Amino acid sequence: KENSMSNDRIKAWSYSRLVDFEQCKLRAKLKYIDRIPEPARPLPPGKTEHANDRGTRIHDAAERFVRGGVELIPELKVFSTEFHDLRNKYEHGMVSLEGEWAINKDWEPVAWGDRDAWARIKLDAFVRLSKTHAVVIDYKTGKKFGNEIKHAEQTQLYQLAAFLRYPELETIDVELWYTDQDDLTHMKYTRAQGMRFFQNFNQRGIAMTTAEAFPPSPNVFACKWCPYGPRGTGDCDKGV
């Protein structure tokens, strides 16, 4: 398998990589080309696990419940009705879980580890209600407020990938299950609506995977949680 970084370029993108790159190109280089390990993070006061570790644990528990054989953990019980319905649909062969979708530069499906994989998209749950209608579900732990734009962009990419992967689909519902807040955000796209996002993501993916220069973009927002700045590894001395 070819490494996803080649000749000092980032060969493949995902939504999270795209966010890193657009916030600060140097951070993306340090993370995805130089592969500099992030320093260990201290636990926040009063917490027993980091937010990312907690999110992974809850996502894993959600998948195990839908597959069957385990109980719903307390953090997911506000969505008990939805998870039981999802489990029922899974038992009837209507649901695929933790889908790992990869595409090449022509947006054609390829294997996740294929050397031609240009973009990778991981779905929590994909539900086929009929030949022409599907639902994409993404579980969200943590806060919704302040993340609305980022989460909306994720849904746009998910539905676009689904429409391109399944040409027979005419309608896609996208649902964000905010398990900490008992909030279900729902969006519906027709094929015509969904395909309008193609040019945007295609151009952004090209910009990231053809970049040869990676200048820093120091600002309070981008630097606050950066692991490579003066308060982290020190690989970037431009951080504020």
mmCIF file of N, CA and C in Angstrom, residues 99-151:
data_model
loop_
_atom_site.group_PDB
_atom_site.id
_atom_site.type_symbol
_atom_site.label_atom_id
_atom_site.label_comp_id
_atom_site.label_asym_id
_atom_site.label_seq_id
_atom_site.Cartn_x
_atom_site.Cartn_y
_atom_site.Cartn_z
ATOM 1 N N GLY A 99 -19.211 2.266 8.170
ATOM 2 C CA GLY A 99 -18.812 2.136 6.772
ATOM 3 C C GLY A 99 -17.555 2.919 6.464
ATOM 4 N N GLU A 100 -16.591 2.262 5.846
ATOM 5 C CA GLU A 100 -15.347 2.911 5.446
ATOM 6 C C GLU A 100 -15.380 3.072 3.937
ATOM 7 N N TRP A 101 -15.721 4.280 3.498
ATOM 8 C CA TRP A 101 -15.840 4.571 2.074
ATOM 9 C C TRP A 101 -14.607 5.331 1.609
ATOM 10 N N ALA A 102 -14.041 4.889 0.508
ATOM 11 C CA ALA A 102 -12.924 5.600 -0.097
ATOM 12 C C ALA A 102 -13.228 5.839 -1.565
ATOM 13 N N ILE A 103 -12.713 6.936 -2.092
ATOM 14 C CA ILE A 103 -12.906 7.280 -3.503
ATOM 15 C C ILE A 103 -11.572 7.677 -4.118
ATOM 16 N N ASN A 104 -11.462 7.526 -5.432
ATOM 17 C CA ASN A 104 -10.269 8.014 -6.127
ATOM 18 C C ASN A 104 -10.509 9.450 -6.595
ATOM 19 N N LYS A 105 -9.584 9.981 -7.376
ATOM 20 C CA LYS A 105 -9.686 11.382 -7.795
ATOM 21 C C LYS A 105 -10.869 11.636 -8.716
ATOM 22 N N ASP A 106 -11.413 10.567 -9.294
ATOM 23 C CA ASP A 106 -12.615 10.706 -10.121
ATOM 24 C C ASP A 106 -13.889 10.479 -9.315
ATOM 25 N N TRP A 107 -13.753 10.374 -8.012
ATOM 26 C CA TRP A 107 -14.858 10.149 -7.095
ATOM 27 C C TRP A 107 -15.519 8.794 -7.341
ATOM 28 N N GLU A 108 -14.741 7.833 -7.793
ATOM 29 C CA GLU A 108 -15.225 6.472 -7.962
ATOM 30 C C GLU A 108 -14.852 5.642 -6.739
ATOM 31 N N PRO A 109 -15.711 4.733 -6.287
ATOM 32 C CA PRO A 109 -15.407 3.936 -5.093
ATOM 33 C C PRO A 109 -14.164 3.062 -5.288
ATOM 34 N N VAL A 110 -13.306 3.058 -4.281
ATOM 35 C CA VAL A 110 -12.149 2.162 -4.232
ATOM 36 C C VAL A 110 -12.070 1.591 -2.824
ATOM 37 N N ALA A 111 -11.216 0.593 -2.629
ATOM 38 C CA ALA A 111 -11.043 0.011 -1.304
ATOM 39 C C ALA A 111 -10.378 1.023 -0.374
ATOM 40 N N TRP A 112 -10.687 0.902 0.921
ATOM 41 C CA TRP A 112 -10.178 1.835 1.938
ATOM 42 C C TRP A 112 -8.654 1.948 1.881
ATOM 43 N N GLY A 113 -7.974 0.827 1.717
ATOM 44 C CA GLY A 113 -6.522 0.841 1.702
ATOM 45 C C GLY A 113 -5.904 0.899 0.326
ATOM 46 N N ASP A 114 -6.692 1.152 -0.691
ATOM 47 C CA ASP A 114 -6.198 1.198 -2.058
ATOM 48 C C ASP A 114 -5.198 2.334 -2.234
ATOM 49 N N ARG A 115 -4.174 2.101 -3.043
ATOM 50 C CA ARG A 115 -3.161 3.140 -3.273
ATOM 51 C C ARG A 115 -3.748 4.356 -3.991
ATOM 52 N N ASP A 116 -4.876 4.167 -4.688
ATOM 53 C CA ASP A 116 -5.508 5.277 -5.397
ATOM 54 C C ASP A 116 -6.559 6.000 -4.554
ATOM 55 N N ALA A 117 -6.715 5.602 -3.304
ATOM 56 C CA ALA A 117 -7.694 6.273 -2.445
ATOM 57 C C ALA A 117 -7.296 7.736 -2.276
ATOM 58 N N TRP A 118 -8.194 8.619 -2.652
ATOM 59 C CA TRP A 118 -7.924 10.060 -2.619
ATOM 60 C C TRP A 118 -8.670 10.737 -1.468
ATOM 61 N N ALA A 119 -9.816 10.193 -1.105
ATOM 62 C CA ALA A 119 -10.585 10.718 0.025
ATOM 63 C C ALA A 119 -11.208 9.552 0.767
ATOM 64 N N ARG A 120 -11.306 9.691 2.090
ATOM 65 C CA ARG A 120 -11.876 8.635 2.923
ATOM 66 C C ARG A 120 -12.958 9.230 3.817
ATOM 67 N N ILE A 121 -14.073 8.520 3.894
ATOM 68 C CA ILE A 121 -15.244 8.981 4.637
ATOM 69 C C ILE A 121 -15.741 7.820 5.485
ATOM 70 N N LYS A 122 -15.886 8.034 6.783
ATOM 71 C CA LYS A 122 -16.335 6.961 7.674
ATOM 72 C C LYS A 122 -17.697 7.322 8.250
ATOM 73 N N LEU A 123 -18.674 6.445 8.018
ATOM 74 C CA LEU A 123 -20.045 6.685 8.460
ATOM 75 C C LEU A 123 -20.359 5.834 9.676
ATOM 76 N N ASP A 124 -21.108 6.389 10.621
ATOM 77 C CA ASP A 124 -21.542 5.598 11.778
ATOM 78 C C ASP A 124 -22.610 4.592 11.370
ATOM 79 N N ALA A 125 -23.605 5.049 10.603
ATOM 80 C CA ALA A 125 -24.666 4.133 10.168
ATOM 81 C C ALA A 125 -25.241 4.626 8.840
ATOM 82 N N PHE A 126 -25.484 3.676 7.955
ATOM 83 C CA PHE A 126 -26.087 3.972 6.664
ATOM 84 C C PHE A 126 -27.284 3.050 6.503
ATOM 85 N N VAL A 127 -28.467 3.632 6.325
ATOM 86 C CA VAL A 127 -29.720 2.880 6.313
ATOM 87 C C VAL A 127 -30.352 2.975 4.934
ATOM 88 N N ARG A 128 -30.639 1.822 4.311
ATOM 89 C CA ARG A 128 -31.340 1.813 3.038
ATOM 90 C C ARG A 128 -32.816 1.557 3.307
ATOM 91 N N LEU A 129 -33.627 2.587 3.198
ATOM 92 C CA LEU A 129 -35.060 2.442 3.393
ATOM 93 C C LEU A 129 -35.732 1.881 2.152
ATOM 94 N N SER A 130 -35.164 2.194 0.996
ATOM 95 C CA SER A 130 -35.680 1.659 -0.271
ATOM 96 C C SER A 130 -34.575 1.817 -1.298
ATOM 97 N N LYS A 131 -34.859 1.426 -2.525
ATOM 98 C CA LYS A 131 -33.857 1.553 -3.576
ATOM 99 C C LYS A 131 -33.473 3.006 -3.810
ATOM 100 N N THR A 132 -34.417 3.922 -3.591
ATOM 101 C CA THR A 132 -34.178 5.332 -3.920
ATOM 102 C C THR A 132 -34.028 6.238 -2.707
ATOM 103 N N HIS A 133 -34.147 5.683 -1.497
ATOM 104 C CA HIS A 133 -34.153 6.516 -0.284
ATOM 105 C C HIS A 133 -33.238 5.907 0.776
ATOM 106 N N ALA A 134 -32.319 6.722 1.314
ATOM 107 C CA ALA A 134 -31.382 6.257 2.332
ATOM 108 C C ALA A 134 -31.259 7.291 3.439
ATOM 109 N N VAL A 135 -30.719 6.841 4.579
ATOM 110 C CA VAL A 135 -30.482 7.714 5.728
ATOM 111 C C VAL A 135 -29.033 7.536 6.171
ATOM 112 N N VAL A 136 -28.358 8.638 6.372
ATOM 113 C CA VAL A 136 -27.000 8.641 6.930
ATOM 114 C C VAL A 136 -27.088 9.159 8.358
ATOM 115 N N ILE A 137 -26.527 8.414 9.306
ATOM 116 C CA ILE A 137 -26.599 8.788 10.725
ATOM 117 C C ILE A 137 -25.188 8.968 11.268
ATOM 118 N N ASP A 138 -24.983 10.065 11.981
ATOM 119 C CA ASP A 138 -23.691 10.343 12.614
ATOM 120 C C ASP A 138 -23.930 10.613 14.089
ATOM 121 N N TYR A 139 -23.290 9.839 14.963
ATOM 122 C CA TYR A 139 -23.426 10.057 16.398
ATOM 123 C C TYR A 139 -22.473 11.173 16.823
ATOM 124 N N LYS A 140 -22.974 12.094 17.634
ATOM 125 C CA LYS A 140 -22.162 13.209 18.100
ATOM 126 C C LYS A 140 -22.155 13.248 19.630
ATOM 127 N N THR A 141 -20.962 13.120 20.213
ATOM 128 C CA THR A 141 -20.801 13.370 21.640
ATOM 129 C C THR A 141 -20.246 14.775 21.802
ATOM 130 N N GLY A 142 -20.381 15.327 22.983
ATOM 131 C CA GLY A 142 -19.911 16.693 23.188
ATOM 132 C C GLY A 142 -20.946 17.716 22.768
ATOM 133 N N LYS A 143 -20.492 18.937 22.626
ATOM 134 C CA LYS A 143 -21.429 20.039 22.423
ATOM 135 C C LYS A 143 -21.779 20.258 20.950
ATOM 136 N N LYS A 144 -22.973 20.754 20.754
ATOM 137 C CA LYS A 144 -23.417 21.158 19.433
ATOM 138 C C LYS A 144 -23.088 22.620 19.179
ATOM 139 N N PHE A 145 -23.310 23.453 20.188
ATOM 140 C CA PHE A 145 -23.105 24.899 20.044
ATOM 141 C C PHE A 145 -21.649 25.195 19.683
ATOM 142 N N GLY A 146 -21.453 25.970 18.656
ATOM 143 C CA GLY A 146 -20.112 26.309 18.213
ATOM 144 C C GLY A 146 -19.569 25.382 17.144
ATOM 145 N N ASN A 147 -20.242 24.247 16.947
ATOM 146 C CA ASN A 147 -19.786 23.277 15.945
ATOM 147 C C ASN A 147 -20.767 23.136 14.787
ATOM 148 N N GLU A 148 -21.755 24.016 14.739
ATOM 149 C CA GLU A 148 -22.812 23.840 13.748
ATOM 150 C C GLU A 148 -22.291 23.872 12.308
ATOM 151 N N ILE A 149 -21.380 24.788 11.998
ATOM 152 C CA ILE A 149 -20.883 24.896 10.621
ATOM 153 C C ILE A 149 -20.077 23.660 10.250
ATOM 154 N N LYS A 150 -19.187 23.243 11.142
ATOM 155 C CA LYS A 150 -18.364 22.063 10.867
ATOM 156 C C LYS A 150 -19.222 20.820 10.691
ATOM 157 N N HIS A 151 -20.203 20.647 11.574
ATOM 158 C CA HIS A 151 -21.059 19.466 11.479
ATOM 159 C C HIS A 151 -21.931 19.504 10.226
#
